[in-house]
GROMACS .gro file of C-alpha atoms in nm:
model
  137
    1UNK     CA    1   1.105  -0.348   0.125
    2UNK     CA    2   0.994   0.010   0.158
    3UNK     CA    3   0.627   0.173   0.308
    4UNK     CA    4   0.556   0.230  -0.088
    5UNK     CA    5   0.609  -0.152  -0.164
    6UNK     CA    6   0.423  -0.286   0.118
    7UNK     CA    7   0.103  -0.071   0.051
    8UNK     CA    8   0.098  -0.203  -0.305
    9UNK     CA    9   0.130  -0.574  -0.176
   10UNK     CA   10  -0.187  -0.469   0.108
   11UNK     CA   11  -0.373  -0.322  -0.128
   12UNK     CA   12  -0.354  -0.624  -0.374
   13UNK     CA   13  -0.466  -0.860  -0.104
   14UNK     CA   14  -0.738  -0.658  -0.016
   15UNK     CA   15  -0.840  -0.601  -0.413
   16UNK     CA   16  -0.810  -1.006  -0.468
   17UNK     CA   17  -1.029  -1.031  -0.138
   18UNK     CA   18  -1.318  -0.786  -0.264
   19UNK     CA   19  -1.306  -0.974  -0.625
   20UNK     CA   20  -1.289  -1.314  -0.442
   21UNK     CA   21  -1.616  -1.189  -0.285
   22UNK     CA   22  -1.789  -1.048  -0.566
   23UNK     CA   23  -1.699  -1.331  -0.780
   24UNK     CA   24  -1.832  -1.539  -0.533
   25UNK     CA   25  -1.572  -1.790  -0.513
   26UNK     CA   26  -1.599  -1.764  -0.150
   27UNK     CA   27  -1.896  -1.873   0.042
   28UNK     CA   28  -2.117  -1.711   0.314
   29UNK     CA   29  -1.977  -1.737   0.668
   30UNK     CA   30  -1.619  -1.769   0.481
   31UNK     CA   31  -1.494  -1.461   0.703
   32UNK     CA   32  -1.619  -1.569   1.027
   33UNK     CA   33  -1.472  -1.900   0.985
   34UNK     CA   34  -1.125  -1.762   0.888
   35UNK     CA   35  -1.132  -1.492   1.158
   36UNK     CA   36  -1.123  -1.774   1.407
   37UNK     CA   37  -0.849  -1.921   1.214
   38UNK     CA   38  -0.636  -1.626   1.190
   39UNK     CA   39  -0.678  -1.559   1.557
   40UNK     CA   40  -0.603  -1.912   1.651
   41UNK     CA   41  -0.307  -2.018   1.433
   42UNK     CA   42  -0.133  -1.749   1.258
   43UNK     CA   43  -0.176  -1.444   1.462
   44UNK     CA   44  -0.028  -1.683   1.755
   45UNK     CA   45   0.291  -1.794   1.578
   46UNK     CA   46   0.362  -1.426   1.453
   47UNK     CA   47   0.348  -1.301   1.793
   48UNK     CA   48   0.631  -1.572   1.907
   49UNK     CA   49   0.786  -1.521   1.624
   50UNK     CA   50   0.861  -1.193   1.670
   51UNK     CA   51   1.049  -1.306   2.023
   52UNK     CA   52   1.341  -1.514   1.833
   53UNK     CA   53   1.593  -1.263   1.786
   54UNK     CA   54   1.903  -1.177   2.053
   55UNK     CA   55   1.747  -0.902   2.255
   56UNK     CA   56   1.970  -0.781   2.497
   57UNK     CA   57   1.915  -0.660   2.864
   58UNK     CA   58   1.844  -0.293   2.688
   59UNK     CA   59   1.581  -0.404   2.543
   60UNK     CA   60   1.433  -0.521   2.812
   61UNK     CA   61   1.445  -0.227   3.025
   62UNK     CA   62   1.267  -0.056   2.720
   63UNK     CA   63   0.960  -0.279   2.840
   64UNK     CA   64   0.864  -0.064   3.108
   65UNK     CA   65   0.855   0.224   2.934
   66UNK     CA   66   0.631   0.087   2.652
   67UNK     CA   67   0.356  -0.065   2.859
   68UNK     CA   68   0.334   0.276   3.054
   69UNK     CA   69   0.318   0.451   2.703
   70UNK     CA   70   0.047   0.193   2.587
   71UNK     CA   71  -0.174   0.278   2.898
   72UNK     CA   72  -0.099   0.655   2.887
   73UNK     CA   73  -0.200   0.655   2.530
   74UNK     CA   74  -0.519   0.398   2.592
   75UNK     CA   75  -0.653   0.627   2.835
   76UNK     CA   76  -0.564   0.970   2.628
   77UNK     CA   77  -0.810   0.764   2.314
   78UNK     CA   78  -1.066   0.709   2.615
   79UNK     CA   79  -1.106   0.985   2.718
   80UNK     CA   80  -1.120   1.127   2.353
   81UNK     CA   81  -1.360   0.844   2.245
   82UNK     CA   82  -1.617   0.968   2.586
   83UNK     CA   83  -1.558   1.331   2.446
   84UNK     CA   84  -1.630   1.227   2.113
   85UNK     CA   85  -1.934   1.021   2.126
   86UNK     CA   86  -2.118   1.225   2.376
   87UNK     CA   87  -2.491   1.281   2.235
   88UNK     CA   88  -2.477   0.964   1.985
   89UNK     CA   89  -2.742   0.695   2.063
   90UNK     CA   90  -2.599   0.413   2.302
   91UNK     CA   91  -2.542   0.160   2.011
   92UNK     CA   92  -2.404   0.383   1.820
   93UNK     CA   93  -2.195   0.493   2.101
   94UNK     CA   94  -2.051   0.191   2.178
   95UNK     CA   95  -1.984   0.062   1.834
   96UNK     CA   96  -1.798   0.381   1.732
   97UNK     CA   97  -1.642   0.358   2.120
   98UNK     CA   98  -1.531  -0.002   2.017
   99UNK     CA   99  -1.416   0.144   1.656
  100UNK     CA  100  -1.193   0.417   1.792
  101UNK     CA  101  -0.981   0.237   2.056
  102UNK     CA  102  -0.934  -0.107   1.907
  103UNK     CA  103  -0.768  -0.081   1.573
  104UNK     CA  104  -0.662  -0.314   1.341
  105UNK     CA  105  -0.326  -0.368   1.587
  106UNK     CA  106  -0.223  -0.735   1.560
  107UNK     CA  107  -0.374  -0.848   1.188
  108UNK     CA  108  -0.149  -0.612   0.998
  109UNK     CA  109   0.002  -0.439   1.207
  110UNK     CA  110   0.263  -0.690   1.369
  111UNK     CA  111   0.398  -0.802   0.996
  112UNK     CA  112   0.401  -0.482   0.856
  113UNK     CA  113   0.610  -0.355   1.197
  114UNK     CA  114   0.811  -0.621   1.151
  115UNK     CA  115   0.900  -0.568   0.754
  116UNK     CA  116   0.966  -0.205   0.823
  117UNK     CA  117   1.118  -0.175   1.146
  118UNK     CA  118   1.316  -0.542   1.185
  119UNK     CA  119   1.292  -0.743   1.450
  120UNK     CA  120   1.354  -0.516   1.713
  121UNK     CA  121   1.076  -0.335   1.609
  122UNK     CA  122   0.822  -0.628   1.622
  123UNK     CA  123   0.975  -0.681   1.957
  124UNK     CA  124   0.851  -0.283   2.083
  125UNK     CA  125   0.571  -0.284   1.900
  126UNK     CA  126   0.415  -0.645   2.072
  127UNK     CA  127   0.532  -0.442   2.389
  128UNK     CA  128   0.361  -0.187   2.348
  129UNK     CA  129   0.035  -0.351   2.220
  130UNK     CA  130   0.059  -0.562   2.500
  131UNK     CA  131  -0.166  -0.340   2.756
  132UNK     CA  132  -0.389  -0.310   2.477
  133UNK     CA  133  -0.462  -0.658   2.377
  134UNK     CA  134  -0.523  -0.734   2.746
  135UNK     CA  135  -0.802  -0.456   2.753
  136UNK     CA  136  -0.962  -0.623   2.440
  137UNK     CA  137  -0.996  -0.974   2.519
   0.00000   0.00000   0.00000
């Protein structure tokens, strides 16, 4: 499947969402309630998922390497993000803080990693997200 492909198929899911919710064929509190879902069942399985492939000792001296990336580039978005959002209001401050470092990394990112990239690539990129996700939660 190529980038092109997969943008169309995002896109449609999100235009099917917004008409869902106009339509109102969803209720109130739907997206709160599937959040909790996402994050407790399928987010879960992608992520060991994306360990069932032969990896071989390479690839796990790659590991290293792609946490210390992670951090270098958490604390590069930090520091922007302080730069950035000097000035602003506190709430503000911390909600655009919040906006700029945590990204939409696991959602959409992991499947549309893997569909690009292989498995190998869903391996990295859980890798590398790894120092990330810790800092979230």
């Amino acid at each position: 499947m190529t980038a092109f492909q997969l943008t169309l198929k995002l896109i449609l899911f999100v235009a099917v969402g917004y008409a869902a919710r106009k339509l109102r064929v969803i209720a109130d509190g739907f997206d709160k309630m599937l959040s909790k879902f996402l994050m407790a069942v399928p987010v879960p399985c992608m992520i060991i998922n994306s360990f069932n492939f032969d990896f071989s000792l390479q690839d796990l001296m790659n590991c290293p390497l792609l946490i210390f990336l992670a951090l270098a580039a958490l604390a590069l978005i930090f520091a922007l993000t302080q730069l950035f959002t000097r000035g602003m209001e506190p709430m503000l401050r911390k909600t655009v803080r919040f906006a700029l470092l945590f990204t939409n990394f696991t959602l959409l990112g992991l499947p549309v990693v893997a569909e690009l990239y292989g498995e190998r690539g869903a391996f990295n990129y859980l890798i590398f997200t790894l120092p990330i996700r810790i800092v979230f939660y």
